Amino acid sequence: PHGHLLAFEHAQASSVATALAGRNVLVDHRGTRLRVGLGIYHDTGDIDDLLERFAGLPVPGAGEKGRSC
């Protein structure tokens, strides 16, 4: 079997995983990689919800501007 996941490179993957957990999104992180697992039971509404929960999280390299997703 193969896993279905999305992986994102992020310098603060651990902090982002913690912030997402506070938004009821459980992800894994390994080093600087943030991993989001997907299952057959997820649909487009779940993906839209995930993207909304990513909103406002820090963007790597944003520096002093404080940019967010």
Coordinates of C-alpha atoms in Angstrom, one line a residue:
P1 CA 0.0 0.0 0.0
H2 CA 1.0 3.6 -0.6
G3 CA 0.4 6.6 1.6
H4 CA -1.2 9.7 0.2
L5 CA 0.3 12.8 1.7
L6 CA 1.4 16.3 0.9
A7 CA 4.7 17.5 2.2
F8 CA 5.7 21.1 2.6
E9 CA 9.1 22.5 3.3
H10 CA 9.0 24.9 6.2
A11 CA 11.8 26.2 8.4
Q12 CA 9.4 26.1 11.4
A13 CA 7.6 22.9 10.7
S14 CA 7.3 22.0 14.3
S15 CA 5.7 25.3 15.3
V16 CA 3.3 25.1 12.4
A17 CA 2.3 21.6 13.3
T18 CA 1.6 22.8 16.9
A19 CA -0.4 25.8 15.5
L20 CA -2.4 23.5 13.2
A21 CA -3.2 21.2 16.1
G22 CA -4.7 24.2 17.8
R23 CA -7.0 24.4 14.8
N24 CA -7.9 20.7 15.0
V25 CA -5.6 19.7 12.1
L26 CA -3.3 16.8 12.9
V27 CA -0.2 16.7 10.8
D28 CA 3.3 15.2 11.1
H29 CA 6.6 16.9 10.8
R30 CA 10.0 15.6 10.2
G31 CA 12.8 18.1 10.4
T32 CA 11.7 20.9 8.2
R33 CA 9.0 19.0 6.4
L34 CA 5.4 19.3 7.3
R35 CA 3.4 16.3 6.2
V36 CA -0.4 16.2 5.7
G37 CA -2.0 12.8 5.2
L38 CA -5.0 12.3 3.0
G39 CA -7.4 9.3 3.0
I40 CA -10.0 8.0 0.6
Y41 CA -12.7 9.5 2.9
H42 CA -11.4 13.1 2.3
D43 CA -13.2 15.2 -0.2
T44 CA -12.8 18.6 -1.8
G45 CA -14.6 20.2 1.1
D46 CA -12.0 18.8 3.5
I47 CA -9.2 20.3 1.3
D48 CA -10.9 23.7 1.3
D49 CA -11.2 23.5 5.1
L50 CA -7.5 22.6 5.4
L51 CA -6.5 25.6 3.3
E52 CA -8.7 27.9 5.5
R53 CA -7.0 26.5 8.6
F54 CA -3.6 27.2 7.0
A55 CA -4.6 30.9 6.6
G56 CA -2.7 33.2 9.0
L57 CA 0.2 30.8 9.7
P58 CA 3.7 32.2 9.3
V59 CA 5.4 32.1 5.9
P60 CA 9.1 31.1 5.9
G61 CA 11.3 34.0 5.0
A62 CA 8.7 36.6 5.8
G63 CA 11.1 38.4 8.0
E64 CA 10.0 41.6 9.6
K65 CA 7.0 42.0 7.4
G66 CA 5.2 39.3 9.3
R67 CA 3.6 37.8 6.2
S68 CA 1.3 34.9 6.7
C69 CA -0.3 32.3 4.5

